[in-house]
Amino acid sequence: MNPLLLALLLPAAAVQQPQPQQPPSPAAPAATRPRATPAVVRVDPKVAALRDKALADATAYAIVEGLTTEIGPRPDGSPQQARAREWAVAKLKALGFRNVHIEPYVLENVWERGVETAEVVSPYPQPLRLTALGNSAATPPQGLTLPIAYFASFNDLALAPAGSLQGKIAFVSNQMQPTQDGSSYGSSGAARFVGANVAAKKGAAAIVIRSIGTDHGRGPHAGGTNFEPGVTPIPAAALSVADAENLERMVKLGAPVTFHLTLTPRNVGTRQSGNVVAEVPGSDPNAGVVLVGGHLDSWDLGTGAIDDASGVAITTAAAKLVMDAGRPRRTIRVVWFGDEETGGWGGQAYAKRHAGERHATAGESDFGADRVWRFETNLPQGARAIGDRLAAALAPLGIVRGTGAAGDGTDVGPMIRTGVAAIDLNQSGLRYFDWHHTPEDTLDRVDPEQLRQNVAAWTTMLTVVANASEEIGAVVPRP
Ligand code: ZN
Ligand code: ZN
């Protein structure tokens, strides 16, 4: 969950008036506007050769296979996650990286899943499949038996009168559509990110939502939910899409539906965690670090193959290819961020520890393993020619230059907000939310050919950026 998005959603949840018209945004800088004629740029044959070599990469798949097989699920604050850090250190050393180490930090309020069961009691008794959302409160051990209050969408829940949910379990059933750029996660995801908070404020005893997913299977989609300070958390869970659709049909038959919900998660206090860091040392220590990575943690239902063993694997494999081709100008730092899923703690810890250290660019891979279709940058004035070289070198991989400003990512976000230039390599989101945070996020969801295309894209980006002769200073920080 992007903290910016959350900041946007929390107050929005309570606002019901239409918003005043915003003034049109200023024209995009020249380098990000679509060009009538693309700049003519010759691709460095060494860049092209390394890109094409990366299309045969075996390192990335081996990392995803290793993490999912030898470690498995890696929930935040868990013993498996600690084992994953040790595994990562050994793997990164074996691959030949330098300065491989763990940067520890303390994780607060670690949340652990418990029992999670649900049944329709009447009028159509049957069990349903669901999973508790991160930060969910527990029901009594024997569960809650209460009527359902149905809302077709998060907006409908937000419009429910104050106090109207007393003694009820809210059921929000908005449906998510797949989008290439993943934008539907932001709109549909509100039901998960802040639905429980909104339901709690209106007096609900608990909330169940349709999973934020684009499948129609029986595997529920896990994920965190967030309560504002001062709001007492309520039990919150996501039904599998198939079960939510079934429950919706029952509601539409007209008779009141009574639901029995048992969730017994608990907070287990603080745990030690950490980011795993590895470097390809550059020849010019003053040129700034090129920061790349993904996150090592995962939700617990699957084995975290697409989210996000693939991201650490892609960026690591690319950095290795550049390392093996000779010393780059800039140091490439690969970070396997410790805790993304429950609040972006790894990225925040990294930014705190490395504040003031010169970074040239930052970028993360955290959107699965399907092909990269677009790239965007927000390079400062004076370094924009790097974007032109990237466009030319990435085009043979089927990657287009976007017209927006880069800056995605929960883990590198805190660095980007200090003014570090961002480079985004956007993956297709058309399949991602079929399996995101579900029991189906396993190795077999990774298409080896698309994974290799990702490695080629990141290898191209890294070799162009790490060796660029332009100075990449700070850009103006985002507000
Ligand atoms: Zn992720
Ligand atoms: Zn995730």
CSV table of C-alpha atoms and ligand atoms in Angstrom, one decimal:
chain,number,residue,atom,x,y,z
A,1,MET,CA,0.0,0.0,0.0
A,2,ASN,CA,1.4,3.3,-1.1
A,3,PRO,CA,1.4,5.6,2.0
A,4,LEU,CA,0.5,8.5,-0.3
A,5,LEU,CA,-2.5,6.7,-1.5
A,6,LEU,CA,-3.5,5.9,2.1
A,7,ALA,CA,-3.2,9.5,3.1
A,8,LEU,CA,-5.4,10.3,0.2
A,9,LEU,CA,-8.0,7.7,1.1
A,10,LEU,CA,-8.4,8.1,4.8
A,11,PRO,CA,-9.8,11.6,4.8
A,12,ALA,CA,-11.7,11.0,1.6
A,13,ALA,CA,-13.6,8.2,3.3
A,14,ALA,CA,-15.4,10.6,5.5
A,15,VAL,CA,-16.0,13.3,2.9
A,16,GLN,CA,-19.3,13.1,1.1
A,17,GLN,CA,-19.5,16.5,-0.6
A,18,PRO,CA,-18.3,16.8,-4.2
A,19,GLN,CA,-14.8,18.3,-4.4
A,20,PRO,CA,-14.2,21.7,-5.9
A,21,GLN,CA,-12.9,21.7,-9.4
A,22,GLN,CA,-9.1,21.6,-9.4
A,23,PRO,CA,-7.2,24.0,-11.6
A,24,PRO,CA,-5.6,22.3,-14.7
A,25,SER,CA,-2.2,21.0,-13.9
A,26,PRO,CA,0.7,22.8,-15.5
A,27,ALA,CA,2.1,21.5,-18.7
A,28,ALA,CA,4.4,18.5,-18.4
A,29,PRO,CA,8.1,19.2,-18.8
A,30,ALA,CA,9.3,18.9,-22.3
A,31,ALA,CA,11.0,15.6,-21.8
A,32,THR,CA,7.9,13.9,-20.6
A,33,ARG,CA,5.6,15.1,-23.3
A,34,PRO,CA,4.9,12.7,-26.2
A,35,ARG,CA,7.1,13.5,-29.1
A,36,ALA,CA,5.9,13.9,-32.7
A,37,THR,CA,9.2,12.3,-33.8
A,38,PRO,CA,11.3,10.3,-31.3
A,39,ALA,CA,14.8,11.5,-30.8
A,40,VAL,CA,17.2,9.7,-33.0
A,41,VAL,CA,19.6,7.9,-30.7
A,42,ARG,CA,22.2,5.3,-31.5
A,43,VAL,CA,22.1,2.4,-29.0
A,44,ASP,CA,25.5,1.6,-27.6
A,45,PRO,CA,26.4,-1.9,-29.0
A,46,LYS,CA,27.6,-2.9,-25.5
A,47,VAL,CA,24.2,-2.0,-24.1
A,48,ALA,CA,22.4,-3.9,-26.8
A,49,ALA,CA,24.6,-7.0,-26.3
A,50,LEU,CA,24.0,-7.1,-22.6
A,51,ARG,CA,20.3,-6.6,-23.0
A,52,ASP,CA,20.1,-9.5,-25.4
A,53,LYS,CA,22.3,-11.7,-23.2
A,54,ALA,CA,19.8,-10.9,-20.3
A,55,LEU,CA,17.0,-12.5,-22.4
A,56,ALA,CA,18.7,-15.9,-21.6
A,57,ASP,CA,19.1,-15.1,-17.9
A,58,ALA,CA,18.7,-18.0,-15.4
A,59,THR,CA,19.5,-16.2,-12.2
A,60,ALA,CA,16.2,-14.6,-11.6
A,61,TYR,CA,14.1,-17.8,-11.9
A,62,ALA,CA,16.6,-19.6,-9.7
A,63,ILE,CA,16.1,-16.9,-7.0
A,64,VAL,CA,12.3,-17.1,-7.2
A,65,GLU,CA,12.5,-20.9,-7.1
A,66,GLY,CA,14.9,-20.9,-4.2
A,67,LEU,CA,12.9,-18.4,-2.0
A,68,THR,CA,9.6,-20.1,-2.6
A,69,THR,CA,11.0,-23.7,-2.2
A,70,GLU,CA,13.5,-23.3,0.6
A,71,ILE,CA,11.7,-20.6,2.6
A,72,GLY,CA,8.1,-20.3,1.5
A,73,PRO,CA,5.8,-17.7,2.9
A,74,ARG,CA,7.6,-14.8,4.6
A,75,PRO,CA,5.1,-12.8,6.7
A,76,ASP,CA,6.4,-9.7,8.4
A,77,GLY,CA,8.0,-10.4,11.8
A,78,SER,CA,7.9,-14.1,11.3
A,79,PRO,CA,10.7,-16.7,11.9
A,80,GLN,CA,10.5,-17.6,8.1
A,81,GLN,CA,11.2,-14.0,7.3
A,82,ALA,CA,14.4,-14.1,9.5
A,83,ARG,CA,15.4,-17.3,7.7
A,84,ALA,CA,14.8,-15.5,4.4
A,85,ARG,CA,17.3,-12.8,5.3
A,86,GLU,CA,20.0,-15.4,6.0
A,87,TRP,CA,19.1,-17.1,2.8
A,88,ALA,CA,19.4,-13.8,0.9
A,89,VAL,CA,22.8,-13.0,2.4
A,90,ALA,CA,24.2,-16.4,1.4
A,91,LYS,CA,22.7,-16.1,-2.1
A,92,LEU,CA,23.9,-12.6,-2.8
A,93,LYS,CA,27.4,-13.5,-1.6
A,94,ALA,CA,27.4,-16.6,-3.8
A,95,LEU,CA,26.5,-14.5,-6.8
A,96,GLY,CA,29.6,-12.3,-6.2
A,97,PHE,CA,28.1,-9.1,-4.8
A,98,ARG,CA,30.2,-7.0,-2.5
A,99,ASN,CA,29.3,-5.4,0.9
A,100,VAL,CA,26.5,-7.9,1.5
A,101,HIS,CA,24.9,-7.3,4.9
A,102,ILE,CA,21.7,-7.0,6.8
A,103,GLU,CA,20.6,-3.5,8.1
A,104,PRO,CA,18.5,-4.3,11.1
A,105,TYR,CA,15.5,-2.4,12.4
A,106,VAL,CA,12.7,-3.1,14.9
A,107,LEU,CA,9.2,-3.9,13.7
A,108,GLU,CA,6.4,-2.7,16.0
A,109,ASN,CA,2.9,-4.2,16.5
A,110,VAL,CA,3.5,-7.4,14.6
A,111,TRP,CA,0.2,-9.0,13.6
A,112,GLU,CA,-0.3,-12.8,13.5
A,113,ARG,CA,-3.1,-14.6,11.8
A,114,GLY,CA,-5.3,-17.0,13.9
A,115,VAL,CA,-8.4,-19.1,13.2
A,116,GLU,CA,-10.5,-17.7,10.4
A,117,THR,CA,-13.9,-19.3,9.6
A,118,ALA,CA,-17.3,-18.1,8.3
A,119,GLU,CA,-20.7,-19.6,7.7
A,120,VAL,CA,-24.0,-18.3,6.5
A,121,VAL,CA,-26.3,-19.3,9.4
A,122,SER,CA,-29.6,-18.5,7.6
A,123,PRO,CA,-31.5,-18.6,5.3
A,124,TYR,CA,-29.0,-20.7,3.2
A,125,PRO,CA,-26.6,-22.4,5.7
A,126,GLN,CA,-23.1,-23.1,4.2
A,127,PRO,CA,-19.5,-22.4,4.9
A,128,LEU,CA,-17.7,-19.6,3.1
A,129,ARG,CA,-14.0,-19.0,2.5
A,130,LEU,CA,-12.3,-15.9,3.8
A,131,THR,CA,-9.1,-14.6,5.3
A,132,ALA,CA,-8.5,-11.9,8.0
A,133,LEU,CA,-7.0,-8.6,6.8
A,134,GLY,CA,-3.8,-7.4,8.4
A,135,ASN,CA,-4.5,-5.3,11.5
A,136,SER,CA,-8.0,-7.0,11.9
A,137,ALA,CA,-9.2,-7.2,15.5
A,138,ALA,CA,-10.3,-10.6,16.8
A,139,THR,CA,-13.9,-11.8,17.3
A,140,PRO,CA,-14.7,-13.6,20.6
A,141,PRO,CA,-13.3,-17.1,20.4
A,142,GLN,CA,-16.8,-18.5,19.7
A,143,GLY,CA,-17.3,-15.9,16.9
A,144,LEU,CA,-20.0,-13.4,16.2
A,145,THR,CA,-23.5,-14.2,14.8
A,146,LEU,CA,-25.1,-11.1,13.3
A,147,PRO,CA,-27.1,-9.9,10.3
A,148,ILE,CA,-25.3,-8.7,7.1
A,149,ALA,CA,-25.5,-5.1,6.0
A,150,TYR,CA,-24.8,-5.2,2.2
A,151,PHE,CA,-23.1,-2.5,0.2
A,152,ALA,CA,-22.5,-2.9,-3.5
A,153,SER,CA,-19.4,-0.6,-3.3
A,154,PHE,CA,-17.1,1.2,-0.9
A,155,ASN,CA,-18.8,4.5,-1.8
A,156,ASP,CA,-22.1,3.1,-0.7
A,157,LEU,CA,-20.5,2.1,2.7
A,158,ALA,CA,-19.0,5.6,3.0
A,159,LEU,CA,-22.5,7.1,2.4
A,160,ALA,CA,-24.3,5.0,5.1
A,161,PRO,CA,-25.7,7.1,7.9
A,162,ALA,CA,-23.6,7.3,11.2
A,163,GLY,CA,-24.6,4.6,13.6
A,164,SER,CA,-26.6,2.7,11.0
A,165,LEU,CA,-24.3,-0.4,11.3
A,166,GLN,CA,-24.7,-1.1,15.0
A,167,GLY,CA,-25.1,-4.8,15.6
A,168,LYS,CA,-24.3,-5.7,12.0
A,169,ILE,CA,-21.5,-7.1,9.9
A,170,ALA,CA,-20.9,-4.8,6.9
A,171,PHE,CA,-20.4,-6.6,3.6
A,172,VAL,CA,-18.8,-4.6,0.8
A,173,SER,CA,-18.8,-6.3,-2.6
A,174,ASN,CA,-17.2,-4.0,-5.1
A,175,GLN,CA,-15.7,-5.8,-8.1
A,176,MET,CA,-12.2,-5.1,-9.4
A,177,GLN,CA,-11.5,-5.1,-13.2
A,178,PRO,CA,-8.0,-5.9,-14.5
A,179,THR,CA,-6.0,-2.9,-15.9
A,180,GLN,CA,-2.6,-2.9,-17.6
A,181,ASP,CA,-1.3,-0.1,-15.4
A,182,GLY,CA,-2.9,-1.5,-12.2
A,183,SER,CA,-4.9,1.7,-11.6
A,184,SER,CA,-8.0,-0.3,-10.7
A,185,TYR,CA,-6.2,-1.4,-7.5
A,186,GLY,CA,-6.3,2.2,-6.2
A,187,SER,CA,-10.1,2.6,-6.8
A,188,SER,CA,-11.3,-0.9,-5.9
A,189,GLY,CA,-8.7,-1.3,-3.2
A,190,ALA,CA,-10.3,1.4,-1.0
A,191,ALA,CA,-12.7,-1.2,0.4
A,192,ARG,CA,-9.7,-3.1,1.8
A,193,PHE,CA,-7.4,-0.2,2.7
A,194,VAL,CA,-9.9,1.8,4.7
A,195,GLY,CA,-13.3,0.0,4.5
A,196,ALA,CA,-12.9,-1.4,8.0
A,197,ASN,CA,-12.0,2.0,9.4
A,198,VAL,CA,-15.2,3.5,7.8
A,199,ALA,CA,-17.4,0.6,9.0
A,200,ALA,CA,-16.0,0.9,12.5
A,201,LYS,CA,-16.8,4.6,12.7
A,202,LYS,CA,-20.4,3.8,11.7
A,203,GLY,CA,-20.7,1.3,14.5
A,204,ALA,CA,-20.3,-2.0,12.6
A,205,ALA,CA,-19.3,-5.1,14.7
A,206,ALA,CA,-17.2,-6.4,11.8
A,207,ILE,CA,-16.7,-6.2,8.1
A,208,VAL,CA,-16.2,-8.7,5.3
A,209,ILE,CA,-15.3,-7.5,1.8
A,210,ARG,CA,-15.1,-9.1,-1.6
A,211,SER,CA,-11.4,-9.8,-2.1
A,212,ILE,CA,-9.6,-7.1,-4.0
A,213,GLY,CA,-8.8,-9.4,-7.0
A,214,THR,CA,-9.7,-10.0,-10.6
A,215,ASP,CA,-10.2,-13.8,-10.4
A,216,HIS,CA,-13.4,-15.7,-9.6
A,217,GLY,CA,-11.7,-18.4,-7.5
A,218,ARG,CA,-12.1,-19.6,-3.9
A,219,GLY,CA,-8.7,-18.3,-2.7
A,220,PRO,CA,-9.2,-15.2,-0.7
A,221,HIS,CA,-6.8,-12.2,-1.2
A,222,ALA,CA,-5.0,-11.1,2.0
A,223,GLY,CA,-3.7,-7.7,2.6
A,224,GLY,CA,-3.5,-5.0,5.2
A,225,THR,CA,-6.3,-2.6,6.4
A,226,ASN,CA,-5.7,0.5,8.4
A,227,PHE,CA,-7.5,2.2,11.3
A,228,GLU,CA,-7.1,5.9,12.1
A,229,PRO,CA,-5.8,6.7,15.6
A,230,GLY,CA,-8.7,6.8,18.0
A,231,VAL,CA,-10.8,4.3,16.0
A,232,THR,CA,-11.1,0.9,17.8
A,233,PRO,CA,-10.2,-1.8,15.2
A,234,ILE,CA,-13.0,-4.3,14.3
A,235,PRO,CA,-12.7,-7.8,12.9
A,236,ALA,CA,-12.1,-7.5,9.1
A,237,ALA,CA,-11.8,-10.2,6.5
A,238,ALA,CA,-11.8,-10.7,2.7
A,239,LEU,CA,-14.1,-13.4,1.2
A,240,SER,CA,-12.8,-15.2,-1.9
A,241,VAL,CA,-14.4,-13.6,-5.0
A,242,ALA,CA,-16.5,-16.8,-5.6
A,243,ASP,CA,-17.8,-16.8,-2.1
A,244,ALA,CA,-18.5,-13.0,-2.1
A,245,GLU,CA,-20.5,-13.5,-5.3
A,246,ASN,CA,-22.4,-16.3,-3.7
A,247,LEU,CA,-23.2,-14.2,-0.6
A,248,GLU,CA,-24.3,-11.3,-2.9
A,249,ARG,CA,-26.7,-13.7,-4.7
A,250,MET,CA,-28.2,-14.7,-1.3
A,251,VAL,CA,-28.6,-11.0,-0.3
A,252,LYS,CA,-30.4,-10.3,-3.6
A,253,LEU,CA,-32.9,-13.1,-3.0
A,254,GLY,CA,-34.3,-10.7,-0.4
A,255,ALA,CA,-34.5,-12.4,3.0
A,256,PRO,CA,-32.1,-11.1,5.8
A,257,VAL,CA,-28.8,-13.0,5.8
A,258,THR,CA,-27.3,-14.0,9.2
A,259,PHE,CA,-23.6,-14.6,9.2
A,260,HIS,CA,-21.3,-16.3,11.7
A,261,LEU,CA,-17.7,-15.0,11.7
A,262,THR,CA,-14.7,-16.3,13.7
A,263,LEU,CA,-11.3,-14.5,13.5
A,264,THR,CA,-8.6,-14.9,16.2
A,265,PRO,CA,-5.6,-12.9,15.0
A,266,ARG,CA,-3.4,-11.2,17.6
A,267,ASN,CA,-0.7,-8.6,18.0
A,268,VAL,CA,2.5,-10.2,19.3
A,269,GLY,CA,4.5,-7.0,19.9
A,270,THR,CA,7.9,-6.1,18.5
A,271,ARG,CA,10.2,-8.2,16.4
A,272,GLN,CA,13.6,-7.7,14.9
A,273,SER,CA,13.6,-7.3,11.1
A,274,GLY,CA,16.0,-5.9,8.5
A,275,ASN,CA,16.8,-5.0,4.9
A,276,VAL,CA,19.3,-7.1,3.0
A,277,VAL,CA,21.8,-5.0,1.0
A,278,ALA,CA,24.3,-5.9,-1.7
A,279,GLU,CA,26.5,-3.7,-3.9
A,280,VAL,CA,28.2,-3.6,-7.3
A,281,PRO,CA,30.9,-1.0,-6.5
A,282,GLY,CA,31.3,1.8,-9.0
A,283,SER,CA,34.4,3.5,-10.1
A,284,ASP,CA,33.2,7.0,-9.2
A,285,PRO,CA,32.2,7.3,-5.6
A,286,ASN,CA,30.9,10.8,-6.1
A,287,ALA,CA,28.4,9.9,-8.9
A,288,GLY,CA,25.7,8.7,-6.6
A,289,VAL,CA,24.2,5.3,-5.9
A,290,VAL,CA,21.8,3.7,-8.3
A,291,LEU,CA,19.2,2.1,-6.0
A,292,VAL,CA,17.1,-0.9,-7.1
A,293,GLY,CA,15.3,-3.7,-5.4
A,294,GLY,CA,12.1,-5.4,-4.3
A,295,HIS,CA,10.7,-6.7,-1.1
A,296,LEU,CA,11.6,-9.9,0.7
A,297,ASP,CA,8.5,-10.3,2.8
A,298,SER,CA,5.2,-11.7,1.6
A,299,TRP,CA,1.7,-12.5,2.7
A,300,ASP,CA,1.4,-15.9,4.2
A,301,LEU,CA,-1.3,-17.7,2.1
A,302,GLY,CA,1.0,-18.4,-0.9
A,303,THR,CA,4.7,-18.5,-1.2
A,304,GLY,CA,5.2,-14.9,-2.4
A,305,ALA,CA,6.5,-15.8,-5.9
A,306,ILE,CA,5.0,-12.9,-7.8
A,307,ASP,CA,4.8,-10.7,-4.8
A,308,ASP,CA,7.7,-10.2,-4.5
A,309,ALA,CA,10.3,-12.9,-4.9
A,310,SER,CA,10.1,-11.9,-8.6
A,311,GLY,CA,11.0,-8.3,-7.8
A,312,VAL,CA,14.1,-9.1,-5.8
A,313,ALA,CA,15.1,-11.7,-8.4
A,314,ILE,CA,14.7,-9.4,-11.4
A,315,THR,CA,16.7,-6.5,-10.0
A,316,THR,CA,19.4,-8.8,-8.5
A,317,ALA,CA,19.8,-10.8,-11.8
A,318,ALA,CA,20.1,-7.5,-13.7
A,319,ALA,CA,22.7,-6.1,-11.3
A,320,LYS,CA,24.7,-9.3,-11.6
A,321,LEU,CA,24.8,-9.1,-15.4
A,322,VAL,CA,26.0,-5.5,-15.2
A,323,MET,CA,28.6,-6.5,-12.6
A,324,ASP,CA,29.9,-9.4,-14.6
A,325,ALA,CA,30.3,-7.1,-17.7
A,326,GLY,CA,32.8,-4.8,-15.9
A,327,ARG,CA,32.9,-2.1,-13.2
A,328,PRO,CA,30.2,0.5,-13.8
A,329,ARG,CA,30.7,4.2,-13.1
A,330,ARG,CA,28.1,4.4,-10.3
A,331,THR,CA,27.7,2.0,-7.5
A,332,ILE,CA,24.6,-0.2,-7.9
A,333,ARG,CA,22.9,-1.0,-4.7
A,334,VAL,CA,20.4,-3.9,-4.6
A,335,VAL,CA,18.1,-3.9,-1.6
A,336,TRP,CA,15.8,-6.8,-0.6
A,337,PHE,CA,13.5,-4.6,1.5
A,338,GLY,CA,12.3,-6.3,4.7
A,339,ASP,CA,8.7,-5.3,5.3
A,340,GLU,CA,6.6,-3.8,2.6
A,341,GLU,CA,3.3,-5.5,3.1
A,342,THR,CA,2.3,-4.2,6.5
A,343,GLY,CA,3.3,-0.6,6.1
A,344,GLY,CA,6.5,-0.1,4.1
A,345,TRP,CA,8.7,-0.3,7.1
A,346,GLY,CA,11.8,-1.6,5.2
A,347,GLY,CA,11.8,1.4,2.8
A,348,GLN,CA,11.3,3.8,5.7
A,349,ALA,CA,14.2,2.2,7.6
A,350,TYR,CA,16.4,2.4,4.5
A,351,ALA,CA,15.7,6.1,4.0
A,352,LYS,CA,16.4,6.9,7.6
A,353,ARG,CA,19.7,5.1,7.6
A,354,HIS,CA,20.9,6.5,4.3
A,355,ALA,CA,19.6,10.0,4.6
A,356,GLY,CA,22.1,12.5,3.2
A,357,GLU,CA,23.9,9.9,1.1
A,358,ARG,CA,24.0,10.8,-2.6
A,359,HIS,CA,21.7,8.7,-4.7
A,360,ALA,CA,21.4,9.2,-8.4
A,361,THR,CA,18.2,7.2,-9.1
A,362,ALA,CA,15.9,4.8,-7.4
A,363,GLY,CA,13.5,2.2,-8.8
A,364,GLU,CA,11.8,-0.9,-7.5
A,365,SER,CA,10.1,-4.0,-9.1
A,366,ASP,CA,7.0,-4.9,-7.2
A,367,PHE,CA,4.2,-5.7,-9.6
A,368,GLY,CA,4.6,-9.4,-10.4
A,369,ALA,CA,6.6,-11.2,-13.1
A,370,ASP,CA,4.8,-10.3,-16.3
A,371,ARG,CA,6.4,-8.3,-19.0
A,372,VAL,CA,7.5,-4.6,-18.7
A,373,TRP,CA,5.4,-2.6,-21.2
A,374,ARG,CA,6.3,1.0,-20.3
A,375,PHE,CA,9.0,3.1,-18.7
A,376,GLU,CA,8.9,6.5,-17.1
A,377,THR,CA,11.5,8.8,-15.6
A,378,ASN,CA,11.7,12.1,-13.7
A,379,LEU,CA,15.3,12.8,-14.4
A,380,PRO,CA,16.5,16.3,-13.6
A,381,GLN,CA,17.3,18.9,-16.3
A,382,GLY,CA,20.7,18.1,-17.7
A,383,ALA,CA,20.2,14.3,-17.5
A,384,ARG,CA,17.2,14.0,-19.7
A,385,ALA,CA,19.3,12.6,-22.6
A,386,ILE,CA,19.5,9.4,-20.5
A,387,GLY,CA,15.7,9.0,-21.0
A,388,ASP,CA,16.3,9.2,-24.8
A,389,ARG,CA,19.0,6.5,-24.6
A,390,LEU,CA,16.7,4.3,-22.5
A,391,ALA,CA,13.8,4.7,-25.0
A,392,ALA,CA,16.0,3.6,-27.9
A,393,ALA,CA,17.6,0.7,-26.0
A,394,LEU,CA,14.3,-0.6,-24.4
A,395,ALA,CA,12.2,-0.4,-27.6
A,396,PRO,CA,13.3,-3.8,-29.0
A,397,LEU,CA,11.8,-5.3,-25.8
A,398,GLY,CA,8.4,-3.9,-26.6
A,399,ILE,CA,8.7,-1.2,-24.0
A,400,VAL,CA,7.3,2.3,-24.7
A,401,ARG,CA,8.1,5.6,-23.1
A,402,GLY,CA,5.3,6.9,-20.9
A,403,THR,CA,4.3,10.5,-20.6
A,404,GLY,CA,4.0,10.7,-16.8
A,405,ALA,CA,6.6,11.3,-14.2
A,406,ALA,CA,8.2,8.3,-12.5
A,407,GLY,CA,8.0,7.8,-8.8
A,408,ASP,CA,6.2,4.5,-8.0
A,409,GLY,CA,6.9,2.3,-5.1
A,410,THR,CA,6.4,1.9,-1.4
A,411,ASP,CA,10.0,0.9,-0.7
A,412,VAL,CA,11.9,3.5,-2.7
A,413,GLY,CA,9.1,6.1,-2.2
A,414,PRO,CA,10.7,7.6,0.9
A,415,MET,CA,14.0,8.2,-1.0
A,416,ILE,CA,12.2,9.6,-4.0
A,417,ARG,CA,10.3,12.1,-1.8
A,418,THR,CA,13.7,13.5,-0.7
A,419,GLY,CA,14.4,14.4,-4.4
A,420,VAL,CA,16.1,11.3,-5.7
A,421,ALA,CA,15.3,10.8,-9.4
A,422,ALA,CA,13.0,7.9,-10.1
A,423,ILE,CA,13.0,5.4,-13.0
A,424,ASP,CA,9.9,3.1,-13.3
A,425,LEU,CA,9.8,0.0,-15.4
A,426,ASN,CA,6.0,-0.7,-15.4
A,427,GLN,CA,4.9,-4.3,-15.7
A,428,SER,CA,1.6,-5.5,-17.1
A,429,GLY,CA,-1.1,-5.7,-14.4
A,430,LEU,CA,-3.6,-7.7,-16.5
A,431,ARG,CA,-3.0,-11.0,-14.6
A,432,TYR,CA,-1.4,-9.7,-11.4
A,433,PHE,CA,-4.6,-9.3,-9.3
A,434,ASP,CA,-5.8,-12.8,-10.2
A,435,TRP,CA,-3.3,-14.2,-7.7
A,436,HIS,CA,-2.0,-11.2,-5.7
A,437,HIS,CA,-1.9,-12.1,-1.9
A,438,THR,CA,-3.7,-15.4,-2.5
A,439,PRO,CA,-2.8,-19.1,-1.9
A,440,GLU,CA,-2.2,-19.2,-5.6
A,441,ASP,CA,0.9,-16.8,-5.5
A,442,THR,CA,3.3,-19.7,-6.2
A,443,LEU,CA,6.2,-20.4,-8.5
A,444,ASP,CA,4.0,-21.8,-11.3
A,445,ARG,CA,2.4,-18.3,-11.8
A,446,VAL,CA,5.8,-17.0,-13.0
A,447,ASP,CA,6.2,-17.2,-16.8
A,448,PRO,CA,10.0,-17.7,-17.3
A,449,GLU,CA,10.0,-15.9,-20.6
A,450,GLN,CA,8.3,-12.8,-19.3
A,451,LEU,CA,10.6,-12.9,-16.2
A,452,ARG,CA,13.6,-12.9,-18.5
A,453,GLN,CA,12.1,-9.9,-20.4
A,454,ASN,CA,12.0,-8.1,-17.1
A,455,VAL,CA,15.7,-8.9,-16.4
A,456,ALA,CA,16.6,-7.6,-19.8
A,457,ALA,CA,14.7,-4.3,-19.2
A,458,TRP,CA,16.4,-3.8,-15.8
A,459,THR,CA,19.8,-4.8,-17.2
A,460,THR,CA,19.4,-2.2,-19.9
A,461,MET,CA,18.3,0.5,-17.5
A,462,LEU,CA,21.1,-0.3,-15.0
A,463,THR,CA,23.9,-0.3,-17.6
A,464,VAL,CA,22.7,2.9,-19.2
A,465,VAL,CA,22.1,4.8,-15.9
A,466,ALA,CA,25.0,3.5,-13.9
A,467,ASN,CA,27.4,4.3,-16.8
A,468,ALA,CA,25.9,7.7,-17.8
A,469,SER,CA,28.4,10.5,-18.0
A,470,GLU,CA,25.7,13.1,-17.1
A,471,GLU,CA,25.5,14.2,-13.5
A,472,ILE,CA,22.2,13.1,-12.0
A,473,GLY,CA,21.6,15.5,-9.2
A,474,ALA,CA,18.5,16.0,-7.1
A,475,VAL,CA,15.1,16.7,-8.7
A,476,VAL,CA,12.6,19.0,-6.9
A,477,PRO,CA,11.0,16.9,-4.2
A,478,ARG,CA,7.4,16.1,-4.5
A,479,PRO,CA,5.1,18.0,-2.0
B,1,ZN,ZN,4.6,-6.2,-3.2
B,2,ZN,ZN,1.8,-7.3,-1.7
